CSV table of C-alpha atoms in Angstrom, one decimal:
chain,number,residue,atom,x,y,z
F,254,MET,CA,104.0,54.0,90.9
F,255,ALA,CA,104.2,56.5,88.2
F,256,ARG,CA,105.5,54.8,85.1
F,257,GLY,CA,106.6,57.2,81.8
F,258,PHE,CA,103.6,57.7,79.8
F,259,ASP,CA,104.6,55.8,76.3
F,260,ASP,CA,104.5,59.1,74.1
F,261,ARG,CA,106.2,58.4,70.8
F,262,ALA,CA,102.8,57.6,69.4
F,263,ILE,CA,101.7,61.0,69.7
F,264,ALA,CA,104.8,62.7,69.3
F,265,TRP,CA,105.1,60.9,65.9
F,266,ILE,CA,101.1,62.5,64.6
F,267,LEU,CA,102.3,65.6,66.0
F,268,LEU,CA,104.8,66.0,63.8
F,269,VAL,CA,103.2,65.0,60.8
F,270,ALA,CA,100.7,67.4,62.2
F,271,MET,CA,102.9,70.2,62.4
F,272,VAL,CA,104.3,69.5,58.9
F,273,VAL,CA,100.9,69.2,57.6
F,274,SER,CA,99.7,72.7,59.0
F,275,LEU,CA,103.2,74.9,58.3
F,276,TYR,CA,102.5,73.5,54.8
F,277,MET,CA,98.6,74.9,55.0
F,278,VAL,CA,99.5,78.0,56.2
F,279,PHE,CA,102.2,79.3,54.6
F,280,MET,CA,101.4,77.1,51.2
F,281,TYR,CA,97.7,76.1,50.5
F,282,VAL,CA,95.9,78.8,51.8
F,283,PRO,CA,95.4,81.9,49.7
F,284,THR,CA,96.8,85.4,51.2
F,285,GLU,CA,93.8,86.7,53.4
F,286,ARG,CA,93.2,90.6,50.5
F,287,GLU,CA,93.3,93.1,52.5
F,288,MET,CA,95.3,92.5,55.3
F,289,GLY,CA,98.1,90.9,53.6
F,290,ILE,CA,100.3,88.2,54.4
F,291,ILE,CA,100.5,89.1,58.2
F,292,GLN,CA,97.2,87.6,58.5
F,293,ARG,CA,98.5,84.3,58.2
F,294,ILE,CA,99.7,84.9,61.8
F,295,PHE,CA,95.8,84.0,62.6
F,296,TYR,CA,96.5,80.0,62.6
F,297,PHE,CA,98.5,80.5,65.4
F,298,HIS,CA,97.1,83.0,67.9
F,299,VAL,CA,93.4,81.4,67.3
F,300,PRO,CA,94.2,78.3,68.1
F,301,LEU,CA,96.5,79.1,70.6
F,302,ALA,CA,93.6,81.8,72.4
F,303,TRP,CA,91.1,78.6,72.3
F,304,ILE,CA,93.5,76.2,74.2
F,305,SER,CA,95.3,79.0,76.7
F,306,PHE,CA,91.7,79.2,77.6
F,307,LEU,CA,91.2,75.4,77.7
F,308,ALA,CA,93.9,74.8,79.9
F,309,PHE,CA,92.3,77.4,82.7
F,310,LEU,CA,88.9,75.7,82.4
F,311,MET,CA,91.3,72.2,82.9
F,312,VAL,CA,92.3,74.3,86.2
F,313,CYS,CA,89.7,75.0,87.2
F,314,ILE,CA,87.6,71.7,87.2
F,315,ALA,CA,90.7,70.3,88.5
F,316,GLY,CA,90.7,72.5,91.5
F,317,ILE,CA,87.0,72.0,91.9
F,318,GLN,CA,87.7,68.2,92.4
F,319,TYR,CA,90.7,68.1,94.6
F,320,LEU,CA,88.2,69.8,96.6
F,321,ARG,CA,86.3,67.1,96.3
F,322,GLN,CA,88.6,63.6,96.6
F,323,ARG,CA,91.7,65.4,97.8
F,324,SER,CA,93.4,63.2,95.9
F,325,ARG,CA,97.4,64.3,94.2
F,326,TRP,CA,96.5,63.3,90.6
F,327,TRP,CA,93.9,66.3,90.8
F,328,ASP,CA,96.3,68.7,92.1
F,329,ALA,CA,99.1,67.8,89.6
F,330,LEU,CA,96.8,68.1,86.5
F,331,GLY,CA,95.6,71.5,87.7
F,332,THR,CA,99.4,73.1,87.9
F,333,SER,CA,100.4,71.0,84.7
F,334,ALA,CA,97.5,72.8,82.8
F,335,ALA,CA,97.9,75.8,84.5
F,336,GLU,CA,101.8,76.2,83.5
F,337,ILE,CA,101.0,75.4,80.1
F,338,GLY,CA,98.0,77.7,80.0
F,339,VAL,CA,100.5,80.4,81.4
F,340,LEU,CA,103.3,79.5,78.1
F,341,PHE,CA,100.3,79.4,75.5
F,342,SER,CA,98.6,82.9,76.6
F,343,THR,CA,101.6,84.5,77.4
F,344,LEU,CA,102.4,83.1,72.4
F,345,VAL,CA,98.8,85.0,72.2
F,346,LEU,CA,99.7,88.2,73.7
F,347,ILE,CA,103.1,88.0,71.4
F,348,THR,CA,101.2,86.9,68.8
F,349,GLY,CA,98.4,88.9,69.3
F,350,SER,CA,100.7,92.1,69.2
F,351,ILE,CA,102.6,91.5,66.3
F,352,TRP,CA,99.3,91.1,64.0
F,353,ALA,CA,98.2,94.2,65.8
F,354,LYS,CA,101.3,96.5,64.4
F,355,PRO,CA,100.7,96.2,60.7
F,356,ILE,CA,96.9,96.3,61.2
F,357,TRP,CA,96.2,98.5,63.9
F,358,GLY,CA,99.1,100.6,63.4
F,359,THR,CA,99.9,100.0,67.0
F,360,TRP,CA,101.7,97.4,68.9
F,361,TRP,CA,99.5,97.0,72.3
F,362,THR,CA,95.5,98.2,72.3
F,363,TRP,CA,93.2,97.6,75.0
F,364,GLU,CA,90.6,95.6,72.4
F,365,PRO,CA,89.0,92.6,74.8
F,366,ARG,CA,90.0,89.7,74.1
F,367,LEU,CA,93.5,91.1,74.3
F,368,VAL,CA,92.6,93.3,77.5
F,369,THR,CA,91.1,90.2,79.1
F,370,PHE,CA,93.8,87.3,78.2
F,371,LEU,CA,96.2,90.0,79.2
F,372,ILE,CA,94.0,89.8,83.0
F,373,LEU,CA,93.6,85.4,82.8
F,374,TRP,CA,97.8,85.9,82.4
F,375,PHE,CA,98.2,88.0,85.3
F,376,ILE,CA,95.4,85.6,87.4
F,377,TYR,CA,97.5,82.7,86.1
F,378,VAL,CA,100.6,83.7,86.9
F,379,GLY,CA,100.0,84.7,90.5
F,380,TYR,CA,98.4,80.8,90.6
F,381,LEU,CA,102.2,80.0,90.6
F,382,LEU,CA,103.5,82.6,92.3
F,383,LEU,CA,101.0,81.0,95.1
F,384,ARG,CA,102.3,77.5,94.3
F,385,ALA,CA,105.9,79.2,94.8
F,386,ALA,CA,105.2,80.0,98.3
F,387,ALA,CA,102.8,78.4,99.9
F,388,GLY,CA,104.9,75.6,101.7
F,389,ASP,CA,103.9,72.8,102.1
F,390,ASP,CA,101.8,70.0,100.1
F,391,GLU,CA,98.3,70.2,101.3
F,392,ARG,CA,98.3,73.5,102.0
F,393,LYS,CA,99.5,74.3,98.1
F,394,ALA,CA,96.9,71.8,96.8
F,395,ARG,CA,93.9,73.5,98.2
F,396,LEU,CA,95.0,76.9,98.0
F,397,ALA,CA,96.0,76.8,94.5
F,398,ALA,CA,92.7,74.7,93.8
F,399,VAL,CA,90.6,78.3,95.3
F,400,VAL,CA,93.0,80.3,93.4
F,401,GLY,CA,92.2,78.2,89.9
F,402,ILE,CA,88.1,77.8,90.3
F,403,VAL,CA,87.9,81.8,91.5
F,404,GLY,CA,90.5,83.3,88.8
F,405,PHE,CA,88.0,81.1,85.9
F,406,LEU,CA,85.0,82.1,87.5
F,407,ASP,CA,86.0,85.7,87.2
F,408,VAL,CA,87.0,85.3,83.4
F,409,PRO,CA,83.2,86.5,82.0
F,410,LEU,CA,83.3,89.1,84.6
F,411,VAL,CA,86.7,90.4,83.0
F,412,PHE,CA,85.9,89.9,79.1
F,413,PHE,CA,82.5,92.1,80.4
F,414,SER,CA,84.3,95.1,82.1
F,415,ALA,CA,87.3,94.6,79.3
F,416,ARG,CA,84.2,95.6,76.9
F,417,LEU,CA,82.9,98.9,79.0
F,418,LEU,CA,87.0,100.0,79.0
F,419,ARG,CA,86.4,100.9,75.5
F,420,GLY,CA,82.7,102.4,75.4
F,421,LEU,CA,81.4,99.4,73.3
F,422,SER,CA,78.4,97.9,73.7
F,423,PRO,CA,79.0,94.7,76.1
F,424,VAL,CA,75.8,92.6,74.4
F,425,VAL,CA,77.3,92.5,70.9
F,426,PHE,CA,79.9,89.4,70.2
F,427,THR,CA,81.9,89.9,67.3
F,428,ARG,CA,82.2,86.3,65.8
F,429,GLN,CA,85.6,86.1,64.0
F,430,GLY,CA,86.0,83.3,61.6
F,431,ALA,CA,82.0,83.0,60.8
F,432,GLY,CA,82.6,84.3,57.6
F,433,LEU,CA,85.7,82.3,56.7
F,434,ALA,CA,86.7,80.8,52.9
F,435,PRO,CA,86.6,77.1,53.2
F,436,PRO,CA,90.5,77.3,52.3
F,437,MET,CA,91.1,79.3,55.5
F,438,LEU,CA,88.2,77.3,57.8
F,439,TRP,CA,90.9,74.0,56.9
F,440,THR,CA,93.8,75.4,57.8
F,441,LEU,CA,92.0,76.9,61.4
F,442,LEU,CA,90.7,73.6,61.9
F,443,VAL,CA,93.9,71.5,61.2
F,444,SER,CA,95.8,74.0,63.1
F,445,LEU,CA,94.0,74.3,65.8
F,446,ALA,CA,94.1,69.8,66.0
F,447,THR,CA,97.5,69.9,65.8
F,448,PHE,CA,97.3,72.1,68.9
F,449,THR,CA,95.6,70.4,70.5
F,450,LEU,CA,98.2,67.5,69.7
F,451,LEU,CA,100.7,69.3,71.3
F,452,PHE,CA,98.5,70.7,74.2
F,453,VAL,CA,97.7,67.0,75.3
F,454,LEU,CA,101.1,66.0,75.1
F,455,LEU,CA,102.8,69.0,77.1
F,456,LEU,CA,100.3,68.4,79.5
F,457,ARG,CA,100.8,64.8,79.6
F,458,GLN,CA,104.3,64.8,80.0
F,459,ARG,CA,104.6,67.4,82.6
F,460,LEU,CA,101.9,65.7,84.5
F,461,PHE,CA,104.1,62.5,84.1
F,462,LEU,CA,107.1,65.3,85.7
F,463,GLU,CA,104.5,65.8,88.6
F,464,LEU,CA,104.2,62.4,89.7
F,465,ALA,CA,107.0,61.4,89.3
F,466,ARG,CA,108.4,64.3,91.7
F,467,ASP,CA,106.4,63.1,94.3
F,468,GLU,CA,108.1,59.2,93.9
F,469,VAL,CA,111.5,60.9,94.1
F,470,GLU,CA,110.6,62.3,97.1
F,471,SER,CA,109.1,59.2,98.7
F,472,LEU,CA,111.8,57.7,97.7
F,473,LYS,CA,114.3,59.7,99.1
F,474,GLU,CA,112.3,59.5,102.6
F,475,LEU,CA,113.5,55.1,102.2
F,476,VAL,CA,117.5,55.9,102.2
F,477,PRO,CA,118.1,56.2,105.9
Z,160,MET,CA,75.1,82.8,111.6
Z,161,GLY,CA,73.3,86.2,111.8
Z,162,ARG,CA,74.8,85.9,116.0
Z,163,ALA,CA,78.0,85.3,115.1
Z,164,ILE,CA,78.7,87.9,112.5
Z,165,LEU,CA,78.0,90.3,114.8
Z,166,THR,CA,80.3,89.0,117.7
Z,167,LEU,CA,83.2,88.3,115.0
Z,168,LEU,CA,82.2,92.0,113.4
Z,169,TRP,CA,82.5,93.9,117.2
Z,170,LYS,CA,85.4,91.9,118.4
Z,171,ASP,CA,87.0,92.5,115.3
Z,172,LEU,CA,86.1,96.7,115.3
Z,173,ARG,CA,86.9,97.3,118.9
Z,174,VAL,CA,90.5,95.3,118.9
Z,175,GLU,CA,91.3,97.9,116.3
Z,176,LEU,CA,89.9,101.0,117.9
Z,177,ARG,CA,92.3,100.2,120.9
Z,178,THR,CA,95.3,99.9,118.6
Z,179,LYS,CA,93.7,101.7,115.9
Z,180,GLU,CA,96.9,99.8,113.8
Z,181,ILE,CA,95.5,99.4,110.7
Z,182,LEU,CA,93.3,101.8,110.7
Z,183,THR,CA,96.3,104.9,110.8
Z,184,THR,CA,98.4,103.2,108.6
Z,185,MET,CA,96.2,102.8,105.8
Z,186,MET,CA,95.3,106.7,106.5
Z,187,VAL,CA,98.5,107.8,106.5
Z,188,LEU,CA,99.7,105.3,103.5
Z,189,ALA,CA,96.1,106.8,101.4
Z,190,LEU,CA,97.7,110.9,102.1
Z,191,LEU,CA,100.7,109.9,101.3
Z,192,ILE,CA,99.5,108.1,97.3
Z,193,LEU,CA,97.7,111.5,97.7
Z,194,VAL,CA,100.9,113.9,97.7
Z,195,ILE,CA,102.8,111.5,95.6
Z,196,LEU,CA,100.2,111.4,92.9
Z,197,ASN,CA,100.1,115.5,92.9
Z,198,VAL,CA,103.3,116.1,92.9
Z,199,ALA,CA,103.5,113.3,90.0
Z,200,MET,CA,100.1,115.1,87.9
Z,201,GLY,CA,101.1,118.7,88.4
Z,202,GLN,CA,98.1,121.0,89.0
Z,203,ASN,CA,96.7,121.7,85.2
Z,204,VAL,CA,93.1,121.8,85.8
Z,205,VAL,CA,92.3,119.7,82.6
Z,206,THR,CA,94.9,116.5,83.6
Z,207,VAL,CA,93.3,116.5,87.8
Z,208,LYS,CA,89.7,116.6,85.9
Z,209,LEU,CA,90.8,113.3,83.4
Z,210,ALA,CA,92.4,111.6,85.8
Z,211,ALA,CA,90.9,112.3,89.1
Z,212,SER,CA,88.4,109.1,89.3
Z,213,GLY,CA,91.6,106.9,88.2
Z,214,VAL,CA,93.9,108.6,91.2
Z,215,LEU,CA,90.9,107.8,93.5
Z,216,TRP,CA,90.9,104.7,93.5
Z,217,VAL,CA,94.7,104.3,92.6
Z,218,VAL,CA,94.0,105.9,96.7
Z,219,PHE,CA,92.1,103.3,98.2
Z,220,THR,CA,92.8,100.1,96.7
Z,221,PHE,CA,97.0,100.3,97.6
Z,222,ALA,CA,95.2,101.6,101.1
Z,223,ALA,CA,92.6,99.5,101.4
Z,224,THR,CA,95.4,96.0,99.9
Z,225,LEU,CA,97.8,97.4,102.9
Z,226,GLY,CA,95.2,96.8,105.6
Z,227,LEU,CA,93.7,94.3,104.0
Z,228,SER,CA,96.9,92.7,103.7
Z,229,ARG,CA,97.2,92.8,107.9
Z,230,VAL,CA,93.8,91.1,108.7
Z,231,PHE,CA,94.9,87.4,108.8
Z,232,LEU,CA,98.3,88.0,109.8
Z,233,VAL,CA,97.4,89.6,113.1
Z,234,GLU,CA,94.6,86.5,114.2
Z,235,LYS,CA,97.5,84.8,113.6
Z,236,GLU,CA,100.2,86.3,114.7
Z,237,ARG,CA,98.3,86.0,117.7
Z,238,GLY,CA,97.0,82.8,118.0
Z,239,GLN,CA,93.6,83.5,117.8
Z,240,LEU,CA,92.7,81.7,114.6
Z,241,SER,CA,93.1,78.7,115.8
Z,242,GLY,CA,90.8,80.1,118.5
Z,243,ILE,CA,88.0,80.9,116.0
Z,244,LEU,CA,88.4,78.1,114.2
Z,245,LEU,CA,87.4,75.9,116.9
Z,246,ALA,CA,84.6,77.9,117.6
Z,247,PRO,CA,81.0,76.0,116.9
Z,248,MET,CA,80.0,78.4,114.0
Z,249,ASP,CA,79.9,78.3,110.0
Z,250,ARG,CA,83.2,78.9,108.4
Z,251,SER,CA,81.6,81.4,106.1
Z,252,ALA,CA,80.3,83.4,108.9
Z,253,ILE,CA,84.2,84.4,110.0
Z,254,PHE,CA,84.3,85.8,106.4
Z,255,LEU,CA,81.1,87.6,106.1
Z,256,GLY,CA,82.4,89.5,109.5
Z,257,LYS,CA,86.0,90.3,108.4
Z,258,MET,CA,84.2,91.5,105.1
Z,259,ILE,CA,81.8,93.6,107.0
Z,260,GLY,CA,84.5,95.2,109.4
Z,261,SER,CA,87.6,95.2,106.5
Z,262,THR,CA,84.6,97.4,104.5
Z,263,ILE,CA,84.1,99.6,107.6
Z,264,LEU,CA,88.1,100.3,107.7
Z,265,VAL,CA,88.1,101.5,104.5
Z,266,LEU,CA,85.1,103.1,104.6
Z,267,LEU,CA,86.4,105.9,106.9
Z,268,VAL,CA,89.5,105.8,104.7
Z,269,GLU,CA,87.7,106.9,101.7
Z,270,ALA,CA,85.8,109.2,103.9
Z,271,VAL,CA,89.0,111.0,105.1
Z,272,ALA,CA,90.5,110.7,101.8
Z,273,LEU,CA,88.2,112.2,99.9
Z,274,PRO,CA,88.2,115.7,101.4
Z,275,VAL,CA,92.0,115.7,101.1
Z,276,PHE,CA,91.8,115.2,97.7
Z,277,VAL,CA,89.5,117.7,97.6
Z,278,VAL,CA,91.9,120.2,99.4
Z,279,LEU,CA,95.0,119.0,97.5
Z,280,PHE,CA,93.7,118.8,94.0
Z,281,ASN,CA,92.0,121.9,94.3
Z,282,PHE,CA,89.3,119.8,92.9
Z,283,PRO,CA,85.0,121.3,94.4
Z,284,LEU,CA,83.0,118.5,94.4
Z,285,GLY,CA,79.8,120.3,94.8
Z,286,GLY,CA,76.3,119.1,94.6
Z,287,ARG,CA,78.3,115.8,93.3
Z,288,VAL,CA,78.5,113.8,97.1
Z,289,GLY,CA,75.6,112.1,96.6
Z,290,PRO,CA,75.6,110.2,93.5
Z,291,LEU,CA,79.5,109.2,94.1
Z,292,LEU,CA,78.1,107.4,97.2
Z,293,LEU,CA,77.0,104.5,95.3
Z,294,PRO,CA,80.1,104.0,92.9
Z,295,LEU,CA,82.2,104.2,95.6
Z,296,PHE,CA,80.1,101.7,98.0
Z,297,LEU,CA,79.8,99.4,95.4
Z,298,GLY,CA,83.3,99.7,94.4
Z,299,THR,CA,84.3,99.1,97.7
Z,300,VAL,CA,82.5,96.5,98.8
Z,301,GLY,CA,83.8,94.6,95.6
Z,302,PHE,CA,86.8,95.2,95.8
Z,303,ILE,CA,86.9,93.7,99.8
Z,304,ALA,CA,85.8,90.7,99.0
Z,305,VAL,CA,87.8,89.6,96.6
Z,306,GLU,CA,91.1,90.9,99.4
Z,307,THR,CA,89.6,89.4,102.4
Z,308,LEU,CA,89.6,85.9,100.3
Z,309,PHE,CA,92.7,86.2,99.1
Z,310,SER,CA,94.6,88.0,102.4
Z,311,ALA,CA,93.5,85.0,103.8
Z,312,ILE,CA,95.2,82.8,101.0
Z,313,SER,CA,98.0,84.8,101.1
Z,314,ALA,CA,98.3,84.9,104.7
Z,315,GLN,CA,99.0,81.5,104.8
Z,316,THR,CA,101.9,81.5,102.3
Z,317,ARG,CA,105.8,82.8,103.0
Z,318,LEU,CA,105.2,85.8,101.0
Z,319,ARG,CA,103.0,86.6,102.9
Z,320,GLU,CA,101.2,90.1,102.7
Z,321,ILE,CA,103.2,90.5,99.0
Z,322,LEU,CA,101.3,87.8,97.6
Z,323,LEU,CA,98.2,89.6,98.3
Z,324,PRO,CA,98.0,92.6,95.5
Z,325,LEU,CA,99.3,89.8,92.7
Z,326,LEU,CA,96.7,87.8,93.5
Z,327,ALA,CA,93.7,90.2,94.1
Z,328,PHE,CA,94.4,92.5,91.4
Z,329,PRO,CA,94.1,91.0,88.2
Z,330,VAL,CA,90.7,89.1,90.1
Z,331,ALA,CA,89.0,92.3,91.0
Z,332,MET,CA,89.9,94.3,87.6
Z,333,PRO,CA,85.8,93.6,86.6
Z,334,ALA,CA,84.9,95.8,90.1
Z,335,LEU,CA,88.2,98.3,89.5
Z,336,VAL,CA,87.1,99.3,85.5
Z,337,GLY,CA,83.0,99.9,87.0
Z,338,ALA,CA,84.6,101.8,90.1
Z,339,VAL,CA,86.3,103.9,88.2
Z,340,GLY,CA,84.1,104.2,85.1
Z,341,ALA,CA,81.0,105.1,87.3
Z,342,THR,CA,83.0,107.7,89.6
Z,343,ALA,CA,84.3,109.3,86.6
Z,344,LYS,CA,80.8,110.2,85.2
Z,345,VAL,CA,79.3,110.8,88.2
Z,346,LEU,CA,82.5,113.9,88.7
Z,347,ASP,CA,81.8,115.2,85.4
Z,348,GLY,CA,78.6,115.8,86.6
Z,349,LEU,CA,76.4,113.4,84.9
Z,350,PRO,CA,73.7,111.6,86.3
Z,351,LEU,CA,73.9,108.4,87.8
Z,352,GLN,CA,71.8,106.8,85.0
Z,353,SER,CA,74.4,107.6,82.8
Z,354,ALA,CA,76.4,105.3,84.6
Z,355,ALA,CA,74.1,101.9,84.9
Z,356,PRO,CA,76.1,99.6,83.2
Z,357,GLU,CA,79.1,100.6,85.4
Z,358,LEU,CA,77.0,99.8,88.1
Z,359,GLN,CA,75.2,97.0,86.8
Z,360,LEU,CA,79.2,95.1,86.6
Z,361,LEU,CA,80.0,95.8,90.2
Z,362,VAL,CA,76.8,94.9,91.6
Z,363,ALA,CA,77.0,92.3,89.7
Z,364,PHE,CA,80.7,91.7,90.6
Z,365,ASP,CA,79.5,92.1,94.1
Z,366,ILE,CA,77.3,89.6,94.3
Z,367,LEU,CA,79.1,87.0,92.8
Z,368,PHE,CA,82.2,87.2,94.7
Z,369,VAL,CA,79.7,87.4,98.1
Z,370,ALA,CA,78.9,84.6,96.9
Z,371,ILE,CA,82.0,82.5,95.7
Z,372,GLY,CA,83.5,84.0,99.2
Z,373,LEU,CA,81.1,82.3,101.0
Z,374,VAL,CA,81.1,79.2,99.3
Z,375,VAL,CA,84.8,78.5,99.2
Z,376,PHE,CA,85.9,80.2,102.7
Z,377,GLU,CA,86.0,77.1,104.3
Z,378,TYR,CA,88.5,75.8,102.2
Z,379,VAL,CA,91.4,78.5,102.6
Z,380,VAL,CA,90.9,77.8,106.4
Z,381,GLU,CA,90.8,74.1,106.5
Z,382,GLU,CA,94.2,74.1,109.0
Z,383,GLU,CA,95.5,75.8,111.8
């Protein structure tokens, strides 16, 4: 029987962490000299990007594990991670656009990392569409696992090709964040921890929902 | 395995030669898209020169998707897939057989669409046909590898062929970027060597996705 995950402790810690990161982002950290106030969105944008990437990695691992073990749990984990990944990468694209408008003077630009996230967004929206259309559970889990694995293996090539699109040399990796002043780095790290906690909470709740749904289905069959 | 692939390939090509269903629909769609793009863009020499490579790949990919969406549906409708799956051979042979067969058909469509493009868009190729063959071939192989895999997946869902482009286009994006880029350079009269990054991307993509297809295909066609 699927028990409700008791996440009250996580939720309370998260609440405190959110207040602390909001304080750090808006009060503690100094305003960046060249970009001004808009640079503060960076403390939301970057953690969101890292965590959606982590979510898509989980979809891939869950897919591999599902194909090996055929357990419903891995499939449920895959779909939960994919949904949160799509949500977070949507926010990545939106916050990226909001940042790009004043800095680059345009809502959208074919910057390699932005393009990579756009393509990732399409791949995992496709994953969710496939799940909605795949019919019975075993087939849904199996096909989704394949798409989850293939989609993630595509990421390095997508990034490489997005650099080609801009005519950039594909070998240079810009290391944003490497030259951050200590207060900025701390703010980023606290914000990252907060978003990681949010991800864990959402993932556990979503996973519970998925397993509870199964249980409702199996209980329905008992009713004559 | 070699003989199994050849047998499957020969069977598919013979069926196609008798019905010519897939080939005809792909050809007609390719010509229609050429006309539509021509109407949409107008006859301006500069516009055509800038967009030529993009026009060609829009035509090729959409026509190919129409044909590829049928490849596994046809087998399912006639109940042949069960027969093939029962045959004592490696499942990856089915993938390779289908992939090679589809590549041959799509290359045939390209061989017809390219001269029609030259005529409709008044875009003489001169001596650029030779160097054009390499990006066309590499791009087609990569795109078809992805579409063959996803065609087998989408054929099992409720949405059927509608799902194929939604799943395949984002994943195939690196192949498209490489193919469009390399084709554009050749059409601009640059030597093939100048398109080395694009061609490298295409080769990497082709190898990766043929390999992925060979490995995961057995999980895609488990039942039926």
